[in-house]
Amino acid sequence: MIEKTTDLDTCRAIRREVFIVEQNVPEAEEWDGRDGAAIHLLARDASGAAVGTARILVEGATGKIGRVAVLKSARGTGAGAALIRAALDELRALPGVTRARLGAQTHAIGFYEKLGFAAYGPEYDDAGIPHRDMMLEL
């Protein structure tokens, strides 16, 4: 189940576990000060436990999906795809938003392609992890 949430503590706890602890992203890079301006989504498993999160920032006609994190124990369950589909639904409901963009870790490009995104531009480093930008017209 995916829900829009204001529970930033839970979202941040998941991001801390996935990005800071597991992937060694520096705290200063993870906490960019933009959470207050974002729409936050929370994925819950069948027992109601929070297992994933994503945030959405709107910049003109583009919705940027980011900070997509699923706890290791919930990977492969469909939680990540459900988060992306819910984020796209949120963006489609916003007037004037015509496309979704995200920065994908290169190992996850295939995952996002299955959800309709197309990679563009060169590979780049973000917090020591190779990424490529991806776009989906809504």
mmCIF file of C-alpha atoms in Angstrom:
data_model
loop_
_atom_site.group_PDB
_atom_site.id
_atom_site.type_symbol
_atom_site.label_atom_id
_atom_site.label_comp_id
_atom_site.label_asym_id
_atom_site.label_seq_id
_atom_site.Cartn_x
_atom_site.Cartn_y
_atom_site.Cartn_z
ATOM 1 C CA MET A 1 0.000 0.000 0.000
ATOM 2 C CA ILE A 2 1.265 3.467 -0.911
ATOM 3 C CA GLU A 3 0.151 6.592 0.925
ATOM 4 C CA LYS A 4 0.888 10.276 0.680
ATOM 5 C CA THR A 5 2.381 11.214 4.041
ATOM 6 C CA THR A 6 3.575 14.031 6.258
ATOM 7 C CA ASP A 7 5.483 11.520 8.433
ATOM 8 C CA LEU A 8 8.937 12.800 7.500
ATOM 9 C CA ASP A 9 10.588 11.001 10.428
ATOM 10 C CA THR A 10 9.653 7.609 8.970
ATOM 11 C CA CYS A 11 10.617 8.642 5.436
ATOM 12 C CA ARG A 12 13.970 9.920 6.679
ATOM 13 C CA ALA A 13 14.611 6.756 8.702
ATOM 14 C CA ILE A 14 14.176 4.657 5.552
ATOM 15 C CA ARG A 15 16.386 7.003 3.536
ATOM 16 C CA ARG A 16 19.020 6.954 6.289
ATOM 17 C CA GLU A 17 19.099 3.137 6.245
ATOM 18 C CA VAL A 18 19.248 2.807 2.452
ATOM 19 C CA PHE A 19 21.353 5.775 1.386
ATOM 20 C CA ILE A 20 23.555 6.735 4.341
ATOM 21 C CA VAL A 21 24.114 3.347 5.991
ATOM 22 C CA GLU A 22 23.888 0.939 3.058
ATOM 23 C CA GLN A 23 25.177 3.083 0.168
ATOM 24 C CA ASN A 24 27.510 5.394 2.135
ATOM 25 C CA VAL A 25 25.943 8.630 0.867
ATOM 26 C CA PRO A 26 27.262 11.525 3.002
ATOM 27 C CA GLU A 27 24.594 12.935 5.332
ATOM 28 C CA ALA A 28 25.199 16.461 4.036
ATOM 29 C CA GLU A 29 24.246 15.303 0.525
ATOM 30 C CA GLU A 30 21.162 13.361 1.613
ATOM 31 C CA TRP A 31 19.626 16.143 3.691
ATOM 32 C CA ASP A 32 19.420 18.852 1.042
ATOM 33 C CA GLY A 33 16.829 21.078 2.735
ATOM 34 C CA ARG A 34 14.160 20.402 0.101
ATOM 35 C CA ASP A 35 11.982 17.946 2.040
ATOM 36 C CA GLY A 36 9.672 20.732 3.230
ATOM 37 C CA ALA A 37 8.749 21.620 -0.364
ATOM 38 C CA ALA A 38 8.151 18.014 -1.446
ATOM 39 C CA ILE A 39 5.283 15.556 -1.646
ATOM 40 C CA HIS A 40 6.291 12.408 0.251
ATOM 41 C CA LEU A 41 5.095 8.868 -0.353
ATOM 42 C CA LEU A 42 5.392 5.924 1.998
ATOM 43 C CA ALA A 43 5.115 2.239 1.055
ATOM 44 C CA ARG A 44 3.799 -0.196 3.655
ATOM 45 C CA ASP A 45 3.869 -3.964 3.614
ATOM 46 C CA ALA A 46 0.874 -6.206 4.395
ATOM 47 C CA SER A 47 1.509 -5.864 8.144
ATOM 48 C CA GLY A 48 1.510 -2.057 7.895
ATOM 49 C CA ALA A 49 5.262 -1.650 8.410
ATOM 50 C CA ALA A 50 6.882 1.187 6.435
ATOM 51 C CA VAL A 51 9.258 -0.335 3.865
ATOM 52 C CA GLY A 52 9.873 2.376 1.262
ATOM 53 C CA THR A 53 9.633 6.039 0.421
ATOM 54 C CA ALA A 54 9.905 8.520 -2.427
ATOM 55 C CA ARG A 55 9.612 12.273 -2.722
ATOM 56 C CA ILE A 56 8.314 14.485 -5.485
ATOM 57 C CA LEU A 57 9.428 18.034 -6.255
ATOM 58 C CA VAL A 58 7.630 20.096 -8.893
ATOM 59 C CA GLU A 59 9.665 22.470 -11.041
ATOM 60 C CA GLY A 60 7.385 24.100 -13.618
ATOM 61 C CA ALA A 61 5.969 21.446 -15.938
ATOM 62 C CA THR A 62 8.334 18.794 -14.582
ATOM 63 C CA GLY A 63 7.825 16.611 -11.563
ATOM 64 C CA LYS A 64 11.100 15.272 -10.197
ATOM 65 C CA ILE A 65 10.818 11.916 -8.473
ATOM 66 C CA GLY A 66 13.684 11.338 -6.090
ATOM 67 C CA ARG A 67 14.922 9.798 -2.884
ATOM 68 C CA VAL A 68 13.313 6.496 -3.912
ATOM 69 C CA ALA A 69 14.362 4.042 -1.217
ATOM 70 C CA VAL A 70 13.136 0.543 -0.349
ATOM 71 C CA LEU A 71 14.470 -1.349 2.647
ATOM 72 C CA LYS A 72 16.575 -4.374 1.735
ATOM 73 C CA SER A 73 14.007 -6.720 3.319
ATOM 74 C CA ALA A 74 11.287 -5.461 0.950
ATOM 75 C CA ARG A 75 13.208 -5.414 -2.335
ATOM 76 C CA GLY A 76 11.732 -7.628 -5.008
ATOM 77 C CA THR A 77 8.218 -7.336 -3.536
ATOM 78 C CA GLY A 78 6.941 -4.695 -5.960
ATOM 79 C CA ALA A 79 7.155 -1.879 -3.406
ATOM 80 C CA GLY A 80 9.530 0.187 -5.561
ATOM 81 C CA ALA A 81 7.363 -0.098 -8.688
ATOM 82 C CA ALA A 82 4.281 0.755 -6.622
ATOM 83 C CA LEU A 83 6.035 3.883 -5.306
ATOM 84 C CA ILE A 84 6.897 5.030 -8.836
ATOM 85 C CA ARG A 85 3.374 4.362 -10.139
ATOM 86 C CA ALA A 86 1.914 6.299 -7.178
ATOM 87 C CA ALA A 87 4.337 9.177 -7.816
ATOM 88 C CA LEU A 88 3.272 9.280 -11.470
ATOM 89 C CA ASP A 89 -0.397 9.321 -10.406
ATOM 90 C CA GLU A 90 0.349 12.257 -8.074
ATOM 91 C CA LEU A 91 2.070 14.144 -10.896
ATOM 92 C CA ARG A 92 -0.732 13.468 -13.398
ATOM 93 C CA ALA A 93 -3.182 15.008 -10.906
ATOM 94 C CA LEU A 94 -1.233 18.289 -10.765
ATOM 95 C CA PRO A 95 -2.296 20.953 -13.291
ATOM 96 C CA GLY A 96 0.408 21.899 -15.767
ATOM 97 C CA VAL A 97 2.754 18.995 -14.992
ATOM 98 C CA THR A 98 3.514 17.228 -18.277
ATOM 99 C CA ARG A 99 6.583 15.114 -17.570
ATOM 100 C CA ALA A 100 8.360 13.188 -14.845
ATOM 101 C CA ARG A 101 12.125 13.182 -14.412
ATOM 102 C CA LEU A 102 14.462 11.272 -12.143
ATOM 103 C CA GLY A 103 18.138 10.555 -11.667
ATOM 104 C CA ALA A 104 18.527 6.772 -11.737
ATOM 105 C CA GLN A 105 21.420 4.849 -10.302
ATOM 106 C CA THR A 106 22.771 3.112 -13.398
ATOM 107 C CA HIS A 107 22.089 -0.377 -12.013
ATOM 108 C CA ALA A 108 18.374 0.581 -11.759
ATOM 109 C CA ILE A 109 17.907 1.923 -15.313
ATOM 110 C CA GLY A 110 16.196 -1.293 -16.460
ATOM 111 C CA PHE A 111 13.757 -1.069 -13.540
ATOM 112 C CA TYR A 112 12.719 2.452 -14.563
ATOM 113 C CA GLU A 113 12.590 1.554 -18.276
ATOM 114 C CA LYS A 114 9.982 -1.119 -17.454
ATOM 115 C CA LEU A 115 7.900 1.687 -15.907
ATOM 116 C CA GLY A 116 8.108 3.777 -19.103
ATOM 117 C CA PHE A 117 11.098 6.032 -18.443
ATOM 118 C CA ALA A 118 13.790 6.656 -21.060
ATOM 119 C CA ALA A 119 17.400 7.478 -20.201
ATOM 120 C CA TYR A 120 19.023 10.563 -21.718
ATOM 121 C CA GLY A 121 22.277 12.447 -21.395
ATOM 122 C CA PRO A 122 25.616 11.268 -20.086
ATOM 123 C CA GLU A 123 26.329 9.213 -16.994
ATOM 124 C CA TYR A 124 27.279 11.335 -13.973
ATOM 125 C CA ASP A 125 28.392 10.894 -10.393
ATOM 126 C CA ASP A 126 25.951 11.662 -7.577
ATOM 127 C CA ALA A 127 27.266 11.015 -4.054
ATOM 128 C CA GLY A 128 29.855 8.601 -5.446
ATOM 129 C CA ILE A 129 27.230 6.534 -7.314
ATOM 130 C CA PRO A 130 26.920 6.516 -11.140
ATOM 131 C CA HIS A 131 23.570 7.906 -12.361
ATOM 132 C CA ARG A 132 21.751 8.825 -15.571
ATOM 133 C CA ASP A 133 18.795 11.130 -15.987
ATOM 134 C CA MET A 134 15.522 9.598 -17.139
ATOM 135 C CA MET A 135 12.284 11.168 -18.404
ATOM 136 C CA LEU A 136 8.682 10.104 -18.950
ATOM 137 C CA GLU A 137 6.100 12.228 -20.762
ATOM 138 C CA LEU A 138 2.843 12.212 -18.810
#
